[in-house]
Amino acid sequence: MKVFKFGGASVKDAPAVRNMTAIVKSFSNEPLLIVVSAMGKTTNALERIIQLYKTGGDYVAEINALKAFHQTIVKALFTDAGPIQEALDEITEEMYMHLEQSGDEDWQYDKIVSLGEVLSSVIVHRYFLQEGLSCTWADARNLVRTDSTFREGKVDWEQTEVNIRSLKEKLEHTLVITQGFIGGDADSQTTTLGREGSDYTAAIFASCLQAESVTIWKDVPGVMNADPKRIPNAEVFPELPYKEAAEMTYYGASVIHPKTIKPLALKNIPLYVKSFLNPDLPGTKIHDCRIDHLPPLIVFKENQCLVSCKVTDYTFVDEEQLTTIFHALSELNIRLNVMQNSAISFSFCIDFRENKLNALIGRLQEQFEVYYNTNLTLITIKNYDEHSFESYRKQSGILMEQSSRSTLQVLVRM
Ligand code: ASP
Ligand code: MG
């Protein structure tokens, strides 16, 4: 059996849903499990709704807009929109109910934000049925078991495997459609796996079902060596080793969610990244292979912040001081993207998140003079060649630079 994942862009409007249905139809003579994300930018809209509710803004208008967005899709797709309209009303009611509930913020966030995937999967499921596809709707909240870390659920693989394997028999007779990004804890409370987590969901299902492959359908022709919006002559990789793909995601390539590769590599399940706009193109195959000469891979990671801790008393940066810094970072759950030390200072680059940065600075200021710059971009060139090495080092606005034998990183104000 195969696992297909369709992200938000592939179900962003009625023509997109028709297009993804045509793709599914062309594979429907084999066992298939389909993971869908929320439609278009629904998850961002749901985050806005929560924010508006909390700050006394007009969340009702935002809910109405989101409902209208889905209604437009439904009206264009269905000959009889009645039953699906009822489902849409129910899910909107649930949204209001969860907003008004009091409780932990992250717990509430997951209950609300997960509804985007629920809505999307309900609509696509009904549309499949209308189009004559035999298909079962499965609720990922009861299948993907996580701990109770809301917004960043950690998968309980043992229980998840038991749950997901119960789908095996169904998959012999029908397609199964489920939701990306969402799961549930041992108390049946909804959790999510972190933003953009639907790719990871596809890998979880594939691993538990020992699928023959996973295909992520995207609006790009495959995994490319740079973002084509920035670098017009970017090329598609026909194939990539798991390790290379995993490292790309570490440096910030957003084409695949960082957690996706590991479960697949462990079971040797190939991952295809293909274009839903042009399904006949070969795309990229990520698998266990060796490639001797990869072209330079360029990743831009935006919204970076450079923090420098300076020693104030004419001593040098020593291991004890570094321990203090690392301790603060680890306690605040902040990941370092690059770091560098000099005699009297230690500098590092992190993703900018205002509340985390403030908490960090508060702690570091007890011992250091702290400086920081925001709005920076970290450019990583992996497998650089002479030309790319020289050209990225020559640009203006570089605040920090580092290179190894294979990788160059420059932190720039662009
Ligand atoms: N809908 C979720 C998000 O936008 C999950 C996903 O798209 O992968 O973050
Ligand atoms: Mg997405």
Tab-separated table of C-alpha atoms and ligand atoms in Angstrom:
chain	number	residue	atom	x	y	z
A	1	MET	CA	0.000	0.000	0.000
A	2	LYS	CA	0.994	3.604	-0.561
A	3	VAL	CA	0.541	6.781	1.462
A	4	PHE	CA	-0.270	10.075	-0.274
A	5	LYS	CA	-0.105	13.429	1.461
A	6	PHE	CA	-1.919	16.443	0.073
A	7	GLY	CA	-0.995	19.772	1.689
A	8	GLY	CA	-3.030	22.965	2.039
A	9	ALA	CA	-2.181	24.281	-1.437
A	10	SER	CA	-3.388	21.085	-3.112
A	11	VAL	CA	-6.881	21.538	-1.621
A	12	LYS	CA	-7.034	25.340	-1.576
A	13	ASP	CA	-10.133	25.698	-3.771
A	14	ALA	CA	-12.641	23.614	-5.747
A	15	PRO	CA	-10.447	23.142	-8.869
A	16	ALA	CA	-7.598	22.013	-6.595
A	17	VAL	CA	-9.838	19.413	-4.915
A	18	ARG	CA	-10.972	18.177	-8.347
A	19	ASN	CA	-7.340	17.946	-9.416
A	20	MET	CA	-6.263	15.963	-6.351
A	21	THR	CA	-9.267	13.678	-6.813
A	22	ALA	CA	-8.159	12.986	-10.381
A	23	ILE	CA	-4.697	12.052	-9.079
A	24	VAL	CA	-6.193	9.727	-6.466
A	25	LYS	CA	-8.468	8.142	-9.107
A	26	SER	CA	-5.507	7.309	-11.280
A	27	PHE	CA	-4.069	5.250	-8.394
A	28	SER	CA	-7.305	3.911	-6.947
A	29	ASN	CA	-6.782	0.335	-8.089
A	30	GLU	CA	-4.199	-0.109	-5.339
A	31	PRO	CA	-4.430	0.226	-1.536
A	32	LEU	CA	-4.028	3.882	-0.654
A	33	LEU	CA	-4.104	5.927	2.514
A	34	ILE	CA	-4.540	9.658	2.027
A	35	VAL	CA	-3.456	12.332	4.489
A	36	VAL	CA	-4.868	15.829	3.957
A	37	SER	CA	-4.013	19.192	5.489
A	38	ALA	CA	-6.371	22.062	6.156
A	39	MET	CA	-7.511	23.906	3.023
A	40	GLY	CA	-5.291	26.788	1.864
A	41	LYS	CA	-4.325	29.084	4.715
A	42	THR	CA	-6.979	27.793	7.133
A	43	THR	CA	-4.530	27.058	9.968
A	44	ASN	CA	-3.299	30.668	9.940
A	45	ALA	CA	-6.921	31.841	10.011
A	46	LEU	CA	-7.653	29.597	13.005
A	47	GLU	CA	-4.619	30.990	14.824
A	48	ARG	CA	-5.920	34.502	14.101
A	49	ILE	CA	-9.367	33.586	15.459
A	50	ILE	CA	-7.831	32.468	18.761
A	51	GLN	CA	-5.716	35.613	18.937
A	52	LEU	CA	-8.690	37.891	18.208
A	53	TYR	CA	-10.823	36.131	20.791
A	54	LYS	CA	-8.130	36.616	23.420
A	55	THR	CA	-7.522	40.271	22.630
A	56	GLY	CA	-11.188	41.238	22.345
A	57	GLY	CA	-11.046	41.571	18.529
A	58	ASP	CA	-13.706	40.725	15.988
A	59	TYR	CA	-13.239	36.961	15.948
A	60	VAL	CA	-16.802	36.408	14.781
A	61	ALA	CA	-16.054	38.142	11.468
A	62	GLU	CA	-12.976	35.945	11.046
A	63	ILE	CA	-14.996	32.774	11.757
A	64	ASN	CA	-17.621	33.873	9.250
A	65	ALA	CA	-14.938	34.508	6.637
A	66	LEU	CA	-13.443	31.068	7.212
A	67	LYS	CA	-16.852	29.458	6.972
A	68	ALA	CA	-17.621	31.372	3.766
A	69	PHE	CA	-14.290	30.233	2.304
A	70	HIS	CA	-15.236	26.584	2.874
A	71	GLN	CA	-18.811	27.172	1.721
A	72	THR	CA	-17.596	28.500	-1.623
A	73	ILE	CA	-15.588	25.314	-2.137
A	74	VAL	CA	-18.496	23.117	-1.056
A	75	LYS	CA	-20.978	24.881	-3.366
A	76	ALA	CA	-18.691	24.452	-6.342
A	77	LEU	CA	-18.042	20.764	-5.648
A	78	PHE	CA	-21.322	19.201	-4.620
A	79	THR	CA	-24.487	18.552	-6.528
A	80	ASP	CA	-26.301	18.287	-3.178
A	81	ALA	CA	-24.478	20.433	-0.615
A	82	GLY	CA	-27.072	19.824	2.137
A	83	PRO	CA	-25.358	17.102	4.218
A	84	ILE	CA	-21.919	18.667	4.001
A	85	GLN	CA	-23.381	22.044	4.954
A	86	GLU	CA	-24.608	20.433	8.177
A	87	ALA	CA	-21.125	19.147	8.932
A	88	LEU	CA	-19.719	22.630	8.309
A	89	ASP	CA	-22.242	24.140	10.734
A	90	GLU	CA	-21.392	21.568	13.403
A	91	ILE	CA	-17.673	22.184	13.132
A	92	THR	CA	-18.206	25.949	13.376
A	93	GLU	CA	-20.296	25.397	16.504
A	94	GLU	CA	-17.444	23.368	17.946
A	95	MET	CA	-15.096	26.270	17.274
A	96	TYR	CA	-17.272	28.617	19.348
A	97	MET	CA	-17.597	26.051	22.095
A	98	HIS	CA	-13.833	25.536	22.416
A	99	LEU	CA	-13.133	29.273	22.322
A	100	GLU	CA	-15.438	29.822	25.263
A	101	GLN	CA	-13.921	26.964	27.274
A	102	SER	CA	-11.452	27.986	29.921
A	103	GLY	CA	-8.247	26.043	30.384
A	104	ASP	CA	-4.641	25.802	29.345
A	105	GLU	CA	-3.874	27.942	26.273
A	106	ASP	CA	-2.022	25.272	24.307
A	107	TRP	CA	-4.678	22.676	25.102
A	108	GLN	CA	-7.327	25.026	23.740
A	109	TYR	CA	-5.185	25.910	20.705
A	110	ASP	CA	-5.008	22.255	19.635
A	111	LYS	CA	-8.745	21.721	20.014
A	112	ILE	CA	-9.459	24.679	17.715
A	113	VAL	CA	-6.630	24.567	15.220
A	114	SER	CA	-7.187	20.839	14.536
A	115	LEU	CA	-10.641	21.649	13.152
A	116	GLY	CA	-9.068	22.897	9.901
A	117	GLU	CA	-7.881	19.374	9.075
A	118	VAL	CA	-11.179	17.867	10.237
A	119	LEU	CA	-13.147	20.163	7.917
A	120	SER	CA	-10.880	19.560	4.978
A	121	SER	CA	-10.935	15.768	5.345
A	122	VAL	CA	-14.728	15.694	5.743
A	123	ILE	CA	-15.199	17.723	2.559
A	124	VAL	CA	-12.710	15.711	0.512
A	125	HIS	CA	-14.113	12.421	1.814
A	126	ARG	CA	-17.674	13.327	0.775
A	127	TYR	CA	-16.418	14.524	-2.563
A	128	PHE	CA	-14.626	11.221	-3.178
A	129	LEU	CA	-17.878	9.394	-2.439
A	130	GLN	CA	-19.794	11.633	-4.828
A	131	GLU	CA	-17.183	10.885	-7.498
A	132	GLY	CA	-17.673	7.158	-7.062
A	133	LEU	CA	-14.547	6.378	-5.038
A	134	SER	CA	-14.977	3.911	-2.214
A	135	CYS	CA	-13.423	5.613	0.786
A	136	THR	CA	-13.398	5.459	4.590
A	137	TRP	CA	-12.888	8.539	6.793
A	138	ALA	CA	-10.528	7.881	9.716
A	139	ASP	CA	-10.055	10.211	12.683
A	140	ALA	CA	-6.323	10.770	13.285
A	141	ARG	CA	-7.133	12.054	16.787
A	142	ASN	CA	-7.908	8.450	17.729
A	143	LEU	CA	-5.038	6.923	15.777
A	144	VAL	CA	-1.913	9.043	16.242
A	145	ARG	CA	-1.315	8.726	19.984
A	146	THR	CA	0.908	11.411	21.487
A	147	ASP	CA	1.879	12.578	24.945
A	148	SER	CA	0.129	15.667	26.323
A	149	THR	CA	2.614	18.238	25.019
A	150	PHE	CA	-0.008	20.381	23.336
A	151	ARG	CA	1.105	22.095	20.103
A	152	GLU	CA	4.126	19.780	19.859
A	153	GLY	CA	2.824	16.284	20.669
A	154	LYS	CA	5.480	13.554	20.946
A	155	VAL	CA	4.362	10.341	19.286
A	156	ASP	CA	3.813	7.231	21.391
A	157	TRP	CA	4.911	4.829	18.675
A	158	GLU	CA	3.813	1.644	20.365
A	159	GLN	CA	0.179	2.670	20.852
A	160	THR	CA	0.080	4.490	17.523
A	161	GLU	CA	1.184	1.356	15.721
A	162	VAL	CA	-1.551	-0.716	17.371
A	163	ASN	CA	-4.149	1.921	16.468
A	164	ILE	CA	-3.048	2.426	12.894
A	165	ARG	CA	-2.693	-1.276	12.152
A	166	SER	CA	-6.420	-1.623	12.813
A	167	LEU	CA	-6.891	0.085	9.421
A	168	LYS	CA	-5.172	-2.718	7.524
A	169	GLU	CA	-8.265	-4.681	6.694
A	170	LYS	CA	-10.183	-1.621	5.530
A	171	LEU	CA	-7.329	-0.663	3.251
A	172	GLU	CA	-7.790	-3.899	1.351
A	173	HIS	CA	-11.249	-2.816	0.252
A	174	THR	CA	-11.386	0.984	0.271
A	175	LEU	CA	-9.282	4.094	0.222
A	176	VAL	CA	-8.759	5.578	3.664
A	177	ILE	CA	-8.629	9.335	4.188
A	178	THR	CA	-7.337	10.912	7.375
A	179	GLN	CA	-5.993	14.219	8.676
A	180	GLY	CA	-2.412	15.398	8.862
A	181	PHE	CA	-0.964	17.328	11.806
A	182	ILE	CA	-3.391	16.149	14.502
A	183	GLY	CA	-3.412	13.420	17.140
A	184	GLY	CA	-4.718	12.679	20.600
A	185	ASP	CA	-3.293	11.905	24.026
A	186	ALA	CA	-4.157	9.038	26.382
A	187	ASP	CA	-7.090	11.067	27.769
A	188	SER	CA	-8.540	11.550	24.283
A	189	GLN	CA	-7.537	15.205	24.291
A	190	THR	CA	-6.671	16.583	20.863
A	191	THR	CA	-3.016	17.370	20.218
A	192	THR	CA	-1.082	18.708	17.215
A	193	LEU	CA	2.370	17.777	15.982
A	194	GLY	CA	3.736	21.274	15.297
A	195	ARG	CA	3.027	23.578	12.353
A	196	GLU	CA	3.384	22.007	8.931
A	197	GLY	CA	3.288	18.610	10.612
A	198	SER	CA	1.179	16.789	7.998
A	199	ASP	CA	4.248	15.413	6.232
A	200	TYR	CA	5.245	13.843	9.516
A	201	THR	CA	1.760	12.314	9.846
A	202	ALA	CA	2.189	10.690	6.429
A	203	ALA	CA	5.498	9.201	7.603
A	204	ILE	CA	3.871	7.934	10.828
A	205	PHE	CA	1.111	6.123	8.934
A	206	ALA	CA	3.573	4.725	6.398
A	207	SER	CA	5.881	3.446	9.114
A	208	CYS	CA	3.093	1.768	11.089
A	209	LEU	CA	1.591	0.170	7.985
A	210	GLN	CA	4.981	-0.691	6.470
A	211	ALA	CA	3.871	1.121	3.311
A	212	GLU	CA	5.690	0.609	0.038
A	213	SER	CA	6.181	4.389	-0.365
A	214	VAL	CA	5.009	7.860	0.643
A	215	THR	CA	4.260	10.592	-1.889
A	216	ILE	CA	4.029	14.232	-0.861
A	217	TRP	CA	2.142	16.164	-3.558
A	218	LYS	CA	3.333	19.770	-3.754
A	219	ASP	CA	3.169	22.875	-5.932
A	220	VAL	CA	6.837	22.479	-6.891
A	221	PRO	CA	8.230	19.881	-9.302
A	222	GLY	CA	10.235	18.134	-6.566
A	223	VAL	CA	12.976	18.901	-4.054
A	224	MET	CA	15.097	21.658	-5.556
A	225	ASN	CA	18.619	22.835	-4.747
A	226	ALA	CA	17.279	26.333	-3.962
A	227	ASP	CA	14.001	28.197	-3.693
A	228	PRO	CA	13.089	28.933	-7.339
A	229	LYS	CA	11.487	32.215	-6.234
A	230	ARG	CA	14.946	33.401	-5.171
A	231	ILE	CA	17.133	31.523	-7.593
A	232	PRO	CA	15.431	31.129	-10.970
A	233	ASN	CA	17.789	28.463	-12.338
A	234	ALA	CA	17.228	26.153	-9.351
A	235	GLU	CA	17.267	22.466	-10.315
A	236	VAL	CA	15.165	19.503	-9.198
A	237	PHE	CA	17.053	16.608	-7.594
A	238	PRO	CA	15.944	13.383	-9.304
A	239	GLU	CA	16.984	11.492	-6.175
A	240	LEU	CA	18.466	12.234	-2.768
A	241	PRO	CA	19.811	10.126	0.077
A	242	TYR	CA	17.725	10.252	3.276
A	243	LYS	CA	20.609	11.877	5.126
A	244	GLU	CA	20.974	14.718	2.654
A	245	ALA	CA	17.223	15.421	2.735
A	246	ALA	CA	17.182	15.384	6.543
A	247	GLU	CA	20.093	17.845	6.710
A	248	MET	CA	18.364	20.186	4.263
A	249	THR	CA	15.368	20.413	6.548
A	250	TYR	CA	17.689	21.130	9.493
A	251	TYR	CA	19.116	24.175	7.713
A	252	GLY	CA	15.614	25.466	7.074
A	253	ALA	CA	14.514	24.066	3.697
A	254	SER	CA	10.741	24.068	4.087
A	255	VAL	CA	9.975	21.548	1.363
A	256	ILE	CA	9.551	18.688	3.883
A	257	HIS	CA	8.819	18.831	7.610
A	258	PRO	CA	12.042	18.036	9.546
A	259	LYS	CA	10.556	15.059	11.393
A	260	THR	CA	9.453	13.247	8.237
A	261	ILE	CA	12.653	11.534	7.142
A	262	LYS	CA	13.644	9.554	10.232
A	263	PRO	CA	10.661	7.171	10.513
A	264	LEU	CA	10.866	6.461	6.788
A	265	ALA	CA	14.635	5.939	6.733
A	266	LEU	CA	14.386	3.543	9.686
A	267	LYS	CA	12.041	1.322	7.695
A	268	ASN	CA	13.625	1.997	4.335
A	269	ILE	CA	10.409	3.417	2.862
A	270	PRO	CA	11.066	5.722	-0.113
A	271	LEU	CA	9.620	9.233	-0.090
A	272	TYR	CA	8.563	10.824	-3.369
A	273	VAL	CA	8.044	14.577	-3.667
A	274	LYS	CA	5.907	15.258	-6.714
A	275	SER	CA	3.991	18.083	-8.367
A	276	PHE	CA	0.211	17.986	-8.115
A	277	LEU	CA	0.120	20.442	-11.016
A	278	ASN	CA	2.095	18.093	-13.208
A	279	PRO	CA	1.756	14.573	-11.824
A	280	ASP	CA	3.509	12.986	-14.802
A	281	LEU	CA	6.835	14.630	-13.917
A	282	PRO	CA	9.122	12.221	-12.076
A	283	GLY	CA	9.693	14.484	-9.034
A	284	THR	CA	12.308	13.557	-6.422
A	285	LYS	CA	12.850	10.147	-4.856
A	286	ILE	CA	14.375	10.262	-1.369
A	287	HIS	CA	15.746	6.870	-0.434
A	288	ASP	CA	18.763	4.848	0.550
A	289	CYS	CA	21.209	5.780	-2.208
A	290	ARG	CA	24.628	7.291	-2.767
A	291	ILE	CA	25.230	10.273	-4.982
A	292	ASP	CA	28.775	11.414	-5.501
A	293	HIS	CA	28.322	14.892	-6.878
A	294	LEU	CA	25.379	16.898	-5.671
A	295	PRO	CA	25.053	20.491	-6.884
A	296	PRO	CA	25.370	23.183	-4.192
A	297	LEU	CA	22.237	23.340	-2.093
A	298	ILE	CA	21.217	26.811	-0.974
A	299	VAL	CA	18.833	27.398	1.901
A	300	PHE	CA	17.616	30.789	3.137
A	301	LYS	CA	16.365	30.863	6.730
A	302	GLU	CA	14.663	34.156	7.471
A	303	ASN	CA	13.689	35.934	10.659
A	304	GLN	CA	16.939	35.166	12.434
A	305	CYS	CA	18.336	36.901	15.472
A	306	LEU	CA	22.018	37.233	16.393
A	307	VAL	CA	22.698	37.377	20.135
A	308	SER	CA	26.132	38.298	21.524
A	309	CYS	CA	27.123	37.821	25.156
A	310	LYS	CA	30.109	39.888	26.152
A	311	VAL	CA	32.170	39.278	29.261
A	312	THR	CA	32.313	42.471	31.285
A	313	ASP	CA	35.235	42.066	33.675
A	314	TYR	CA	38.369	41.649	31.498
A	315	THR	CA	38.249	37.876	31.784
A	316	PHE	CA	37.868	35.605	28.764
A	317	VAL	CA	34.871	33.497	27.768
A	318	ASP	CA	35.414	30.213	29.565
A	319	GLU	CA	33.644	26.877	29.743
A	320	GLU	CA	31.780	27.796	32.890
A	321	GLN	CA	30.296	30.848	31.196
A	322	LEU	CA	29.418	28.783	28.153
A	323	THR	CA	27.672	26.331	30.451
A	324	THR	CA	25.535	29.160	31.819
A	325	ILE	CA	24.560	30.208	28.313
A	326	PHE	CA	23.769	26.679	27.139
A	327	HIS	CA	21.821	25.996	30.268
A	328	ALA	CA	19.594	29.014	29.665
A	329	LEU	CA	19.086	28.001	26.020
A	330	SER	CA	18.193	24.460	26.914
A	331	GLU	CA	15.780	25.461	29.652
A	332	LEU	CA	14.009	27.865	27.329
A	333	ASN	CA	13.969	25.242	24.575
A	334	ILE	CA	15.794	27.487	22.096
A	335	ARG	CA	17.741	25.900	19.266
A	336	LEU	CA	21.055	27.347	18.091
A	337	ASN	CA	21.393	27.707	14.341
A	338	VAL	CA	25.071	28.821	14.325
A	339	MET	CA	27.503	29.848	17.056
A	340	GLN	CA	30.932	31.450	17.312
A	341	ASN	CA	33.229	32.591	20.091
A	342	SER	CA	35.981	35.156	20.461
A	343	ALA	CA	38.168	36.085	23.438
A	344	ILE	CA	35.560	38.158	25.159
A	345	SER	CA	32.252	37.239	23.584
A	346	PHE	CA	30.058	34.350	22.517
A	347	SER	CA	27.628	34.931	19.647
A	348	PHE	CA	24.870	32.752	18.328
A	349	CYS	CA	22.019	32.828	15.894
A	350	ILE	CA	18.483	31.664	16.765
A	351	ASP	CA	15.015	31.880	15.245
A	352	PHE	CA	13.449	35.165	16.335
A	353	ARG	CA	10.547	34.738	18.760
A	354	GLU	CA	9.988	37.823	20.811
A	355	ASN	CA	8.857	36.265	24.085
A	356	LYS	CA	11.611	33.648	24.060
A	357	LEU	CA	14.251	36.241	23.203
A	358	ASN	CA	13.144	38.501	26.047
A	359	ALA	CA	13.238	35.637	28.518
A	360	LEU	CA	16.693	34.649	27.311
A	361	ILE	CA	18.105	38.153	27.470
A	362	GLY	CA	16.682	38.577	30.968
A	363	ARG	CA	18.659	35.554	32.111
A	364	LEU	CA	21.891	36.292	30.277
A	365	GLN	CA	22.025	39.899	31.431
A	366	GLU	CA	22.666	38.733	34.973
A	367	GLN	CA	26.153	37.777	33.851
A	368	PHE	CA	26.929	39.351	30.471
A	369	GLU	CA	26.532	42.479	28.436
A	370	VAL	CA	24.003	41.309	25.846
A	371	TYR	CA	23.567	42.715	22.325
A	372	TYR	CA	21.239	41.482	19.625
A	373	ASN	CA	20.236	42.104	15.991
A	374	THR	CA	16.990	40.943	14.458
A	375	ASN	CA	15.619	40.677	10.912
A	376	LEU	CA	18.562	38.680	9.641
A	377	THR	CA	18.747	35.859	7.128
A	378	LEU	CA	20.909	32.797	7.559
A	379	ILE	CA	22.076	31.467	4.213
A	380	THR	CA	23.472	27.940	4.169
A	381	ILE	CA	25.316	26.609	1.133
A	382	LYS	CA	25.792	22.897	1.478
A	383	ASN	CA	28.169	21.117	-0.906
A	384	TYR	CA	29.483	24.493	-2.074
A	385	ASP	CA	31.693	24.843	-5.116
A	386	GLU	CA	34.224	27.584	-5.780
A	387	HIS	CA	31.747	29.863	-7.480
A	388	SER	CA	29.017	29.652	-4.857
A	389	PHE	CA	31.559	29.924	-2.033
A	390	GLU	CA	33.017	33.140	-3.412
A	391	SER	CA	29.761	34.765	-4.416
A	392	TYR	CA	28.013	34.263	-1.069
A	393	ARG	CA	31.022	35.524	0.873
A	394	LYS	CA	31.258	38.650	-1.244
A	395	GLN	CA	27.815	40.004	-0.552
A	396	SER	CA	27.351	43.032	1.674
A	397	GLY	CA	25.764	43.035	5.114
A	398	ILE	CA	27.431	39.890	6.501
A	399	LEU	CA	27.386	39.796	10.303
A	400	MET	CA	28.770	36.313	10.813
A	401	GLU	CA	30.359	33.702	8.616
A	402	GLN	CA	31.421	30.125	9.084
A	403	SER	CA	32.577	27.333	6.836
A	404	SER	CA	33.580	23.701	6.987
A	405	ARG	CA	34.837	21.507	4.144
A	406	SER	CA	31.346	21.085	2.754
A	407	THR	CA	29.134	23.810	4.193
A	408	LEU	CA	29.268	27.609	4.226
A	409	GLN	CA	26.935	29.677	6.386
A	410	VAL	CA	26.577	33.442	6.262
A	411	LEU	CA	24.296	35.491	8.441
A	412	VAL	CA	23.259	38.647	6.614
A	413	ARG	CA	21.118	41.720	6.878
A	414	MET	CA	19.417	41.707	3.459
B	1	ASP	N1	-2.380	22.725	8.477
B	1	ASP	C1	-1.199	22.630	9.290
B	1	ASP	C2	-0.336	23.866	9.108
B	1	ASP	O1	-0.618	24.680	8.255
B	1	ASP	C3	-0.414	21.386	9.038
B	1	ASP	C4	0.185	21.273	7.657
B	1	ASP	O2	-0.229	21.970	6.737
B	1	ASP	O3	1.081	20.462	7.479
B	1	ASP	O4	0.594	24.030	9.849
B	2	MG	MG	0.924	23.251	4.908
